mmCIF file of C-alpha atoms in Angstrom:
data_model
loop_
_atom_site.group_PDB
_atom_site.id
_atom_site.type_symbol
_atom_site.label_atom_id
_atom_site.label_comp_id
_atom_site.label_asym_id
_atom_site.label_seq_id
_atom_site.Cartn_x
_atom_site.Cartn_y
_atom_site.Cartn_z
ATOM 1 C CA MET A 1 95.625 -16.028 105.751
ATOM 2 C CA PHE A 2 95.536 -12.761 103.736
ATOM 3 C CA ARG A 3 98.725 -11.658 104.743
ATOM 4 C CA ARG A 4 100.670 -14.847 103.951
ATOM 5 C CA ASN A 5 98.926 -14.908 100.582
ATOM 6 C CA PHE A 6 99.782 -10.980 99.982
ATOM 7 C CA LEU A 7 103.282 -11.872 100.610
ATOM 8 C CA LYS A 8 103.611 -14.426 98.280
ATOM 9 C CA GLY A 9 102.212 -12.428 95.575
ATOM 10 C CA ILE A 10 104.770 -9.712 95.673
ATOM 11 C CA GLY A 11 107.594 -12.320 96.444
ATOM 12 C CA LEU A 12 108.342 -10.856 99.652
ATOM 13 C CA THR A 13 108.806 -14.379 101.424
ATOM 14 C CA SER A 14 112.652 -14.366 100.971
ATOM 15 C CA ILE A 15 112.979 -11.349 103.280
ATOM 16 C CA LEU A 16 111.480 -12.972 106.229
ATOM 17 C CA PRO A 17 113.553 -14.798 108.626
ATOM 18 C CA PHE A 18 111.987 -18.008 108.197
ATOM 19 C CA SER A 19 109.783 -19.025 105.497
ATOM 20 C CA VAL A 20 105.980 -18.522 105.419
ATOM 21 C CA GLU A 21 105.287 -21.991 105.258
ATOM 22 C CA ALA A 22 107.354 -23.041 108.088
ATOM 23 C CA LYS A 23 105.313 -19.615 110.065
ATOM 24 C CA LYS A 24 102.058 -21.415 108.845
ATOM 25 C CA GLU A 25 102.790 -24.066 111.498
ATOM 26 C CA VAL A 26 103.277 -21.839 114.202
ATOM 27 C CA SER A 27 100.562 -19.528 114.144
ATOM 28 C CA VAL A 28 97.905 -20.621 111.401
ATOM 29 C CA ALA A 29 95.269 -18.080 111.907
ATOM 30 C CA GLN A 30 96.426 -15.658 113.879
ATOM 31 C CA THR A 31 95.056 -12.051 112.938
ATOM 32 C CA PRO A 32 97.624 -9.036 113.775
ATOM 33 C CA ARG A 33 95.362 -7.870 116.203
ATOM 34 C CA GLU A 34 95.330 -11.211 118.167
ATOM 35 C CA PHE A 35 99.328 -11.134 117.849
ATOM 36 C CA TRP A 36 99.499 -7.495 119.028
ATOM 37 C CA VAL A 37 97.281 -8.590 122.224
ATOM 38 C CA GLU A 38 99.058 -11.698 122.842
ATOM 39 C CA TYR A 39 102.495 -9.134 123.184
ATOM 40 C CA LEU A 40 100.724 -6.941 125.166
ATOM 41 C CA GLN A 41 99.390 -9.751 127.668
ATOM 42 C CA LYS A 42 103.085 -11.176 127.695
ATOM 43 C CA LEU A 43 104.261 -7.428 128.981
ATOM 44 C CA ALA A 44 101.573 -6.657 131.405
ATOM 45 C CA GLU A 45 100.565 -10.277 133.203
ATOM 46 C CA PRO A 46 103.841 -10.193 135.635
ATOM 47 C CA LEU A 47 103.963 -6.977 136.075
ATOM 48 C CA LEU A 48 100.273 -5.549 136.857
ATOM 49 C CA THR A 49 99.950 -9.421 138.780
ATOM 50 C CA ASN A 50 102.440 -8.564 140.969
ATOM 51 C CA LEU A 51 101.769 -5.241 141.639
ATOM 52 C CA ALA A 52 98.285 -5.545 142.411
ATOM 53 C CA LYS A 53 99.398 -8.273 145.011
ATOM 54 C CA ASP A 54 101.464 -5.630 146.519
ATOM 55 C CA GLN A 55 104.798 -7.938 145.557
ATOM 56 C CA LEU A 56 106.189 -5.863 142.820
ATOM 57 C CA LYS A 57 109.282 -4.924 144.559
ATOM 58 C CA ALA A 58 109.903 -8.142 146.005
ATOM 59 C CA ASN A 59 109.534 -10.441 142.591
ATOM 60 C CA MET A 60 110.609 -7.816 139.593
ATOM 61 C CA PRO A 61 114.421 -8.537 138.430
ATOM 62 C CA ASN A 62 116.450 -5.752 137.641
ATOM 63 C CA GLU A 63 118.980 -6.229 134.872
ATOM 64 C CA GLY A 64 121.194 -3.570 132.965
ATOM 65 C CA THR A 65 124.813 -2.389 133.118
ATOM 66 C CA LYS A 66 126.190 -2.652 136.759
ATOM 67 C CA ILE A 67 126.126 1.040 137.183
ATOM 68 C CA GLY A 68 122.530 1.205 136.075
ATOM 69 C CA VAL A 69 121.179 -1.387 138.019
ATOM 70 C CA GLU A 70 123.004 -0.084 141.565
ATOM 71 C CA SER A 71 121.879 3.812 140.836
ATOM 72 C CA HIS A 72 118.250 3.066 139.466
ATOM 73 C CA ALA A 73 116.911 0.096 141.300
ATOM 74 C CA PHE A 74 114.782 2.617 143.731
ATOM 75 C CA CYS A 75 113.048 3.697 140.501
ATOM 76 C CA ASN A 76 112.896 0.177 138.563
ATOM 77 C CA THR A 77 109.045 -0.135 139.472
ATOM 78 C CA LEU A 78 107.788 2.888 138.794
ATOM 79 C CA GLU A 79 109.618 2.857 135.471
ATOM 80 C CA GLY A 80 108.059 -0.440 134.756
ATOM 81 C CA PHE A 81 104.255 0.428 135.528
ATOM 82 C CA GLY A 82 104.429 3.961 134.072
ATOM 83 C CA ARG A 83 105.921 2.876 130.835
ATOM 84 C CA LEU A 84 103.547 -0.328 130.455
ATOM 85 C CA ILE A 85 100.365 1.928 131.345
ATOM 86 C CA VAL A 86 101.327 4.489 128.800
ATOM 87 C CA GLY A 87 101.323 1.930 126.015
ATOM 88 C CA ILE A 88 98.175 -0.225 126.882
ATOM 89 C CA SER A 89 95.964 2.500 128.174
ATOM 90 C CA PRO A 90 94.052 3.051 124.956
ATOM 91 C CA TRP A 91 93.396 -0.712 124.791
ATOM 92 C CA LEU A 92 92.319 -0.170 128.324
ATOM 93 C CA GLN A 93 89.844 2.378 127.650
ATOM 94 C CA SER A 94 88.509 0.482 124.530
ATOM 95 C CA ASP A 95 85.525 -1.894 123.949
ATOM 96 C CA ALA A 96 86.547 -3.348 121.189
ATOM 97 C CA GLY A 97 87.589 -6.796 120.592
ATOM 98 C CA SER A 98 86.496 -10.665 120.542
ATOM 99 C CA GLU A 99 85.136 -12.087 123.849
ATOM 100 C CA LYS A 100 88.410 -13.526 125.019
ATOM 101 C CA GLU A 101 90.046 -9.798 124.502
ATOM 102 C CA LYS A 102 87.352 -8.189 126.710
ATOM 103 C CA ILE A 103 87.437 -10.616 129.387
ATOM 104 C CA LEU A 104 91.409 -9.703 129.434
ATOM 105 C CA ARG A 105 90.833 -6.204 129.680
ATOM 106 C CA GLU A 106 88.315 -6.260 132.131
ATOM 107 C CA LYS A 107 91.191 -8.200 134.245
ATOM 108 C CA TYR A 108 93.866 -6.145 133.547
ATOM 109 C CA LEU A 109 91.988 -2.665 134.240
ATOM 110 C CA LYS A 110 91.023 -4.325 137.653
ATOM 111 C CA LEU A 111 94.892 -5.093 138.202
ATOM 112 C CA THR A 112 95.641 -1.371 137.157
ATOM 113 C CA ILE A 113 93.474 0.470 139.398
ATOM 114 C CA GLN A 114 94.617 -2.170 142.391
ATOM 115 C CA GLY A 115 98.261 -1.556 141.490
ATOM 116 C CA LEU A 116 97.935 2.298 141.009
ATOM 117 C CA ALA A 117 96.569 2.045 144.748
ATOM 118 C CA ASN A 118 99.467 -0.004 145.775
ATOM 119 C CA ALA A 119 101.857 2.436 143.638
ATOM 120 C CA THR A 120 100.504 5.471 145.406
ATOM 121 C CA ASN A 121 99.586 4.425 149.041
ATOM 122 C CA PRO A 122 102.715 4.957 151.467
ATOM 123 C CA GLN A 123 101.434 2.210 153.501
ATOM 124 C CA ALA A 124 101.939 -0.480 150.878
ATOM 125 C CA LYS A 125 105.060 -2.582 150.055
ATOM 126 C CA ASP A 126 105.169 -1.420 146.588
ATOM 127 C CA TYR A 127 105.107 2.364 146.957
ATOM 128 C CA MET A 128 106.742 3.971 144.790
ATOM 129 C CA PRO A 129 109.376 7.079 144.755
ATOM 130 C CA TRP A 130 107.866 10.274 143.593
ATOM 131 C CA SER A 131 110.236 13.164 144.573
ATOM 132 C CA THR A 132 113.944 12.152 144.612
ATOM 133 C CA PRO A 133 116.675 12.362 143.296
ATOM 134 C CA SER A 134 115.554 12.844 139.487
ATOM 135 C CA GLN A 135 113.973 9.910 137.242
ATOM 136 C CA PRO A 136 110.947 9.989 139.093
ATOM 137 C CA LEU A 137 109.609 13.122 137.336
ATOM 138 C CA VAL A 138 109.958 10.956 134.412
ATOM 139 C CA ASP A 139 108.110 7.937 134.872
ATOM 140 C CA ALA A 140 105.400 9.774 136.648
ATOM 141 C CA ALA A 141 104.882 11.914 133.438
ATOM 142 C CA PHE A 142 104.676 8.599 131.658
ATOM 143 C CA LEU A 143 102.283 7.482 134.246
ATOM 144 C CA ALA A 144 99.996 10.581 133.916
ATOM 145 C CA LEU A 145 100.003 10.514 130.263
ATOM 146 C CA GLY A 146 98.694 6.884 130.466
ATOM 147 C CA LEU A 147 95.784 7.921 132.710
ATOM 148 C CA MET A 148 94.904 10.873 130.322
ATOM 149 C CA ARG A 149 94.657 8.172 127.528
ATOM 150 C CA CYS A 150 92.597 6.075 129.724
ATOM 151 C CA PRO A 151 90.290 8.339 131.418
ATOM 152 C CA LYS A 152 87.887 5.030 132.498
ATOM 153 C CA ILE A 153 90.927 4.470 135.247
ATOM 154 C CA TRP A 154 90.198 7.887 136.833
ATOM 155 C CA GLU A 155 86.726 7.624 136.628
ATOM 156 C CA MET A 156 86.507 4.036 138.733
ATOM 157 C CA ALA A 157 89.122 5.131 140.869
ATOM 158 C CA ASP A 158 87.610 5.922 144.345
ATOM 159 C CA ALA A 159 88.151 9.229 146.201
ATOM 160 C CA GLN A 160 91.075 7.968 148.447
ATOM 161 C CA LEU A 161 92.880 6.412 144.998
ATOM 162 C CA ARG A 162 92.512 10.060 143.543
ATOM 163 C CA LYS A 163 93.985 11.932 146.738
ATOM 164 C CA ASN A 164 97.111 9.505 146.704
ATOM 165 C CA VAL A 165 97.623 9.907 142.693
ATOM 166 C CA VAL A 166 97.248 13.803 142.833
ATOM 167 C CA ALA A 167 99.601 13.841 146.163
ATOM 168 C CA SER A 168 102.097 11.525 144.447
ATOM 169 C CA PHE A 169 101.823 13.410 141.117
ATOM 170 C CA GLN A 170 102.191 16.705 143.359
ATOM 171 C CA LEU A 171 105.725 15.316 144.873
ATOM 172 C CA THR A 172 107.353 15.378 141.294
ATOM 173 C CA ARG A 173 107.178 19.391 141.935
ATOM 174 C CA ASN A 174 110.747 18.959 144.011
ATOM 175 C CA ILE A 175 112.375 17.978 141.284
ATOM 176 C CA LYS A 176 114.009 20.574 138.950
ATOM 177 C CA PRO A 177 113.566 19.207 135.013
ATOM 178 C CA TYR A 178 116.992 19.400 132.761
ATOM 179 C CA PHE A 179 116.646 21.662 129.654
ATOM 180 C CA SER A 180 115.804 19.240 127.515
ATOM 181 C CA ASN A 181 112.800 16.912 126.580
ATOM 182 C CA TRP A 182 112.663 16.683 130.314
ATOM 183 C CA LEU A 183 110.396 20.020 130.173
ATOM 184 C CA LEU A 184 107.981 18.072 128.580
ATOM 185 C CA PHE A 185 107.880 15.640 131.763
ATOM 186 C CA SER A 186 106.838 18.381 134.089
ATOM 187 C CA GLY A 187 104.518 19.928 131.301
ATOM 188 C CA MET A 188 102.831 16.652 131.378
ATOM 189 C CA ILE A 189 102.210 16.352 135.114
ATOM 190 C CA GLU A 190 100.203 20.130 134.946
ATOM 191 C CA ALA A 191 98.686 18.861 132.005
ATOM 192 C CA PHE A 192 97.048 15.715 134.069
ATOM 193 C CA PHE A 193 96.123 18.364 137.138
ATOM 194 C CA LEU A 194 94.508 20.679 134.431
ATOM 195 C CA ASN A 195 92.484 17.759 132.803
ATOM 196 C CA ILE A 196 90.926 16.832 135.775
ATOM 197 C CA GLY A 197 90.235 20.010 137.572
ATOM 198 C CA GLU A 198 92.953 20.120 140.015
ATOM 199 C CA ASP A 199 95.200 23.247 140.568
ATOM 200 C CA TYR A 200 97.751 23.166 137.881
ATOM 201 C CA ASP A 201 101.080 25.704 137.704
ATOM 202 C CA LYS A 202 100.647 27.646 133.971
ATOM 203 C CA MET A 203 104.161 28.568 134.124
ATOM 204 C CA ARG A 204 105.579 24.820 134.181
ATOM 205 C CA LEU A 205 103.004 23.839 131.115
ATOM 206 C CA ASP A 206 103.981 27.115 129.393
ATOM 207 C CA PHE A 207 107.331 26.745 129.346
ATOM 208 C CA ALA A 208 107.547 23.334 128.160
ATOM 209 C CA ILE A 209 105.340 24.501 125.136
ATOM 210 C CA ARG A 210 107.455 27.357 124.207
ATOM 211 C CA GLN A 211 110.758 26.183 124.175
ATOM 212 C CA HIS A 212 109.562 23.220 122.129
ATOM 213 C CA GLU A 213 108.352 25.708 119.919
ATOM 214 C CA GLN A 214 111.922 27.487 119.788
ATOM 215 C CA TRP A 215 113.371 24.049 119.427
ATOM 216 C CA TYR A 216 111.877 22.974 116.196
ATOM 217 C CA LYS A 217 114.717 22.334 113.769
ATOM 218 C CA GLY A 218 112.713 21.591 110.595
ATOM 219 C CA ASP A 219 111.584 18.997 108.280
ATOM 220 C CA GLY A 220 109.619 17.097 111.222
ATOM 221 C CA THR A 221 112.172 17.402 114.032
ATOM 222 C CA PHE A 222 112.615 18.916 117.059
ATOM 223 C CA GLY A 223 115.829 19.279 119.141
ATOM 224 C CA ASP A 224 116.251 17.751 122.541
ATOM 225 C CA GLY A 225 116.826 20.961 123.814
ATOM 226 C CA PRO A 226 118.579 23.569 122.071
ATOM 227 C CA ASP A 227 120.863 20.994 120.300
ATOM 228 C CA PHE A 228 119.753 18.704 117.945
ATOM 229 C CA HIS A 229 120.435 14.774 118.461
ATOM 230 C CA TRP A 230 120.448 11.959 115.882
ATOM 231 C CA ASP A 231 117.985 9.321 118.107
ATOM 232 C CA TYR A 232 114.387 8.328 118.480
ATOM 233 C CA TYR A 233 113.718 11.059 121.221
ATOM 234 C CA ASN A 234 111.208 12.621 118.717
ATOM 235 C CA SER A 235 109.568 9.425 119.195
ATOM 236 C CA PHE A 236 109.991 7.923 122.705
ATOM 237 C CA VAL A 237 108.924 11.531 124.233
ATOM 238 C CA ILE A 238 108.797 14.737 122.311
ATOM 239 C CA GLN A 239 106.408 14.564 119.943
ATOM 240 C CA PRO A 240 103.416 12.059 121.704
ATOM 241 C CA PHE A 241 103.913 14.402 124.925
ATOM 242 C CA LEU A 242 103.397 17.421 122.755
ATOM 243 C CA TYR A 243 100.449 15.956 121.175
ATOM 244 C CA GLU A 244 98.609 15.480 124.526
ATOM 245 C CA ILE A 245 99.868 18.502 126.291
ATOM 246 C CA LEU A 246 98.378 20.712 123.405
ATOM 247 C CA ARG A 247 95.385 18.550 122.998
ATOM 248 C CA VAL A 248 94.668 19.688 126.807
ATOM 249 C CA ALA A 249 96.069 23.246 126.932
ATOM 250 C CA VAL A 250 94.853 24.558 123.655
ATOM 251 C CA PRO A 251 90.843 24.474 124.702
ATOM 252 C CA LYS A 252 91.851 26.588 127.749
ATOM 253 C CA HIS A 253 94.937 28.679 126.546
ATOM 254 C CA SER A 254 94.378 29.897 122.830
ATOM 255 C CA GLU A 255 97.485 31.210 122.955
ATOM 256 C CA TYR A 256 98.937 27.722 121.559
ATOM 257 C CA ASN A 257 96.730 27.537 119.128
ATOM 258 C CA ASN A 258 99.012 28.856 116.175
ATOM 259 C CA PHE A 259 101.744 26.246 117.324
ATOM 260 C CA LYS A 260 99.178 23.303 117.440
ATOM 261 C CA GLN A 261 98.416 23.792 113.960
ATOM 262 C CA LYS A 262 101.859 23.722 112.845
ATOM 263 C CA ALA A 263 102.672 21.081 115.314
ATOM 264 C CA ASP A 264 100.050 18.820 113.239
ATOM 265 C CA LYS A 265 101.575 19.170 110.332
ATOM 266 C CA ILE A 266 105.434 18.508 112.184
ATOM 267 C CA TYR A 267 103.233 14.704 113.809
ATOM 268 C CA GLY A 268 102.441 14.243 110.033
ATOM 269 C CA ARG A 269 105.890 14.515 108.638
ATOM 270 C CA TYR A 270 107.732 12.637 111.028
ATOM 271 C CA ALA A 271 105.176 9.995 111.008
ATOM 272 C CA ILE A 272 106.451 9.595 107.338
ATOM 273 C CA ILE A 273 109.850 9.572 108.401
ATOM 274 C CA GLN A 274 109.075 6.964 110.873
ATOM 275 C CA GLU A 275 107.510 4.532 108.575
ATOM 276 C CA ARG A 276 110.442 4.751 105.890
ATOM 277 C CA MET A 277 112.671 3.886 108.736
ATOM 278 C CA ILE A 278 111.228 0.260 109.188
ATOM 279 C CA ASN A 279 113.100 -2.146 106.596
ATOM 280 C CA PRO A 280 111.577 -5.083 104.709
ATOM 281 C CA ASP A 281 112.283 -7.443 107.641
ATOM 282 C CA GLY A 282 110.720 -5.169 110.177
ATOM 283 C CA SER A 283 114.022 -4.324 111.320
ATOM 284 C CA PHE A 284 115.408 -0.490 111.861
ATOM 285 C CA THR A 285 118.403 1.562 112.044
ATOM 286 C CA ALA A 286 120.027 1.256 115.792
ATOM 287 C CA TYR A 287 121.327 4.747 116.260
ATOM 288 C CA GLY A 288 121.297 6.970 119.155
ATOM 289 C CA ARG A 289 120.590 6.280 122.662
ATOM 290 C CA SER A 290 117.751 4.515 124.531
ATOM 291 C CA LEU A 291 117.677 1.610 122.110
ATOM 292 C CA GLY A 292 116.790 -0.719 124.934
ATOM 293 C CA TYR A 293 113.227 0.607 125.001
ATOM 294 C CA ARG A 294 112.928 -1.581 121.185
ATOM 295 C CA ALA A 295 109.578 -0.936 119.292
ATOM 296 C CA GLY A 296 108.947 2.245 121.471
ATOM 297 C CA CYS A 297 111.223 3.726 118.829
ATOM 298 C CA PHE A 298 107.550 4.219 117.438
ATOM 299 C CA HIS A 299 105.699 5.430 119.794
ATOM 300 C CA HIS A 300 104.968 8.470 117.655
ATOM 301 C CA LEU A 301 104.107 6.771 114.406
ATOM 302 C CA ALA A 302 101.705 4.422 117.102
ATOM 303 C CA ASN A 303 100.443 7.324 118.275
ATOM 304 C CA VAL A 304 99.441 8.914 115.001
ATOM 305 C CA SER A 305 97.845 5.917 114.006
ATOM 306 C CA LEU A 306 95.624 5.790 117.159
ATOM 307 C CA HIS A 307 94.260 9.193 116.571
ATOM 308 C CA GLN A 308 93.693 8.614 113.130
ATOM 309 C CA SER A 309 96.119 11.564 111.924
ATOM 310 C CA LEU A 310 97.970 9.686 109.247
ATOM 311 C CA PRO A 311 99.253 11.580 106.407
ATOM 312 C CA THR A 312 97.582 10.715 103.202
ATOM 313 C CA GLU A 313 101.021 9.002 101.975
ATOM 314 C CA LEU A 314 100.539 6.203 104.638
ATOM 315 C CA SER A 315 97.658 4.198 104.737
ATOM 316 C CA PRO A 316 96.761 2.591 108.076
ATOM 317 C CA ALA A 317 97.158 -0.998 106.893
ATOM 318 C CA GLN A 318 100.714 -0.456 105.504
ATOM 319 C CA VAL A 319 101.569 1.042 109.093
ATOM 320 C CA ARG A 320 99.875 -1.759 110.910
ATOM 321 C CA GLU A 321 101.885 -4.418 108.724
ATOM 322 C CA ALA A 322 105.201 -2.346 109.720
ATOM 323 C CA LEU A 323 104.621 -2.206 113.091
ATOM 324 C CA THR A 324 103.794 -5.599 113.496
ATOM 325 C CA ALA A 325 107.051 -6.620 111.338
ATOM 326 C CA VAL A 326 108.763 -4.244 113.986
ATOM 327 C CA ILE A 327 107.332 -6.005 117.089
ATOM 328 C CA ARG A 328 107.986 -9.686 115.720
ATOM 329 C CA LYS A 329 111.643 -8.541 114.942
ATOM 330 C CA THR A 330 112.228 -7.080 118.447
ATOM 331 C CA THR A 331 110.462 -10.229 120.425
ATOM 332 C CA GLU A 332 111.871 -13.016 118.200
ATOM 333 C CA HIS A 333 115.077 -13.429 120.128
ATOM 334 C CA LYS A 334 114.733 -16.220 122.672
ATOM 335 C CA ASP A 335 116.556 -14.007 125.283
ATOM 336 C CA THR A 336 113.693 -11.489 125.012
ATOM 337 C CA PHE A 337 111.880 -12.503 128.064
ATOM 338 C CA ASP A 338 113.351 -14.329 131.043
ATOM 339 C CA LYS A 339 112.143 -17.784 132.529
ATOM 340 C CA ASN A 340 109.417 -15.848 134.392
ATOM 341 C CA GLY A 341 108.212 -14.052 131.792
ATOM 342 C CA TRP A 342 109.955 -10.519 132.534
ATOM 343 C CA LEU A 343 111.199 -8.281 129.648
ATOM 344 C CA ARG A 344 115.137 -8.326 129.468
ATOM 345 C CA PRO A 345 116.916 -5.177 128.784
ATOM 346 C CA GLY A 346 118.246 -4.890 124.918
ATOM 347 C CA LEU A 347 116.825 -4.213 121.409
ATOM 348 C CA TYR A 348 117.242 -7.709 119.926
ATOM 349 C CA GLY A 349 117.403 -10.368 123.042
ATOM 350 C CA PHE A 350 119.125 -9.278 126.084
ATOM 351 C CA GLN A 351 122.281 -6.614 125.208
ATOM 352 C CA PRO A 352 123.646 -5.056 128.101
ATOM 353 C CA SER A 353 126.375 -3.695 125.957
ATOM 354 C CA ILE A 354 123.907 -1.690 124.256
ATOM 355 C CA LEU A 355 122.110 0.168 127.183
ATOM 356 C CA GLU A 356 122.980 3.230 128.874
ATOM 357 C CA ASN A 357 123.376 3.230 132.580
ATOM 358 C CA TYR A 358 120.019 4.758 133.200
ATOM 359 C CA VAL A 359 118.174 1.599 131.091
ATOM 360 C CA VAL A 360 116.817 -1.025 133.785
ATOM 361 C CA THR A 361 114.501 -3.649 133.589
ATOM 362 C CA GLY A 362 111.457 -1.441 134.186
ATOM 363 C CA SER A 363 113.057 1.152 131.597
ATOM 364 C CA SER A 364 112.324 -1.420 128.926
ATOM 365 C CA TYR A 365 108.697 -1.518 129.334
ATOM 366 C CA LEU A 366 108.332 1.971 127.077
ATOM 367 C CA CYS A 367 108.132 -0.913 124.271
ATOM 368 C CA SER A 368 104.321 -1.254 125.024
ATOM 369 C CA SER A 369 103.887 2.035 123.506
ATOM 370 C CA VAL A 370 103.740 0.601 120.135
ATOM 371 C CA LEU A 371 100.478 -1.020 120.945
ATOM 372 C CA LEU A 372 98.841 1.958 120.913
ATOM 373 C CA PRO A 373 96.643 1.414 118.073
ATOM 374 C CA LEU A 374 94.858 -1.594 119.944
ATOM 375 C CA GLY A 375 92.532 1.296 121.184
ATOM 376 C CA LEU A 376 91.124 1.490 117.935
ATOM 377 C CA PRO A 377 87.923 -1.113 116.861
ATOM 378 C CA GLU A 378 88.737 -4.076 115.121
ATOM 379 C CA THR A 379 86.168 -2.439 112.698
ATOM 380 C CA ASP A 380 89.013 0.548 112.046
ATOM 381 C CA ALA A 381 90.623 1.006 108.696
ATOM 382 C CA PHE A 382 93.925 0.144 110.629
ATOM 383 C CA TRP A 383 92.705 -3.336 111.756
ATOM 384 C CA ALA A 384 90.216 -4.303 109.177
ATOM 385 C CA SER A 385 91.873 -3.089 105.771
ATOM 386 C CA PRO A 386 93.691 -5.778 103.958
ATOM 387 C CA ALA A 387 97.517 -6.252 104.072
ATOM 388 C CA GLN A 388 99.819 -3.734 102.211
ATOM 389 C CA ALA A 389 103.531 -3.457 101.911
ATOM 390 C CA TRP A 390 105.169 -0.608 103.719
ATOM 391 C CA THR A 391 107.417 1.769 101.906
ATOM 392 C CA SER A 392 110.723 -0.150 102.386
ATOM 393 C CA GLN A 393 109.175 -3.393 100.745
ATOM 394 C CA LYS A 394 107.888 -1.728 97.967
ATOM 395 C CA ILE A 395 111.463 0.352 97.305
ATOM 396 C CA TRP A 396 113.379 -2.889 97.608
ATOM 397 C CA GLN A 397 110.896 -4.970 95.603
ATOM 398 C CA GLY A 398 111.520 -2.501 92.811
ATOM 399 C CA ALA A 399 107.634 -1.007 92.915
ATOM 400 C CA GLU A 400 106.582 2.246 92.014
ATOM 401 C CA VAL A 401 106.679 4.741 95.044
ATOM 402 C CA SER A 402 105.964 8.585 95.012
ATOM 403 C CA ALA A 403 109.054 10.623 95.889
ATOM 404 C CA ASP A 404 109.907 11.887 99.274
ATOM 405 C CA HIS A 405 109.699 15.799 100.052
ATOM 406 C CA ALA A 406 111.041 17.917 103.009
ATOM 407 C CA LEU A 407 107.990 19.498 105.285
ATOM 408 C CA SER A 408 108.111 23.409 104.397
ATOM 409 C CA LEU A 409 105.888 25.362 107.139
#
């Protein structure tokens, strides 16, 4: 209700895909948090249910380009599971929300643990690939990040499950990462081992951190390897992974502390850039590779919000409204999900032509990363504050907006 009245008050109803009054008939009293949880449920239900039953390989579709489906079919389920968990894990860790939300969380936490057991058990039908040829490193790292964001999963795992997870992640050491953001995938696996008290390879951890320190290009952006790329990989991978790796590594290795202090400033600047990328209707500029990850383009902004580290230029409420608009825009097309509830690859509906050959159905579940702020309680300012317009809305309504400035370290 507040958001609807707010939009009327500042004259923004004209920029919505259909009128606010029409939307009223669709969802009268749904809060932003309820809408986000509903989206989480759409993503998680078919995947977690099938994996817990050891039926994911049998029932999960695989769509994308013809070449992509043929070359990445072996890794489809690991991609889907790892990328789903990386986004919903803070919510699984939380105790917040309505009674209905808590019941749903308890269900999905149990399904996640059973699914993890099947994914790492060599005797299970849904045992996933971990060692060859190269893609398993990527999605094992996403899964490791998800487990680090939800310590509850590890705490609830029995000894055999823990043993299987460690053994599965150790297999990824057979994969040589490319000289790019892939170094962070190897680094994340070692950070996970460090986090749970297992033996870890300090060299892999150090290589990931040191190279990215060298690859900083300025004004809140890292190169993807030695070169700068116009894409969303600073958000998909680089900055969220660096955040978690440094969080775990610095208490053990103080030599990374100076870089962590610089990185904290970089995160804030890139969050400002990301918020300004979101157009008044929730769309955003479609440039660079991996656009099939949809709202995952804002993994970084969601992560900074989760950790309550937004720069002073951004209020939690305006970020909440902006990310809500992104979720709406990237899910409103009728072909976003198939008839059985599976996510279809694309940015807006099902769009094989926009996909790279490495993007398949499982890849697309990185869109779950926008949901990270669900790990915050409903009393947090991110959820409890009255709605506010985000920067592009203010600008294109002629409102006063502070000038934007580059970051100097």
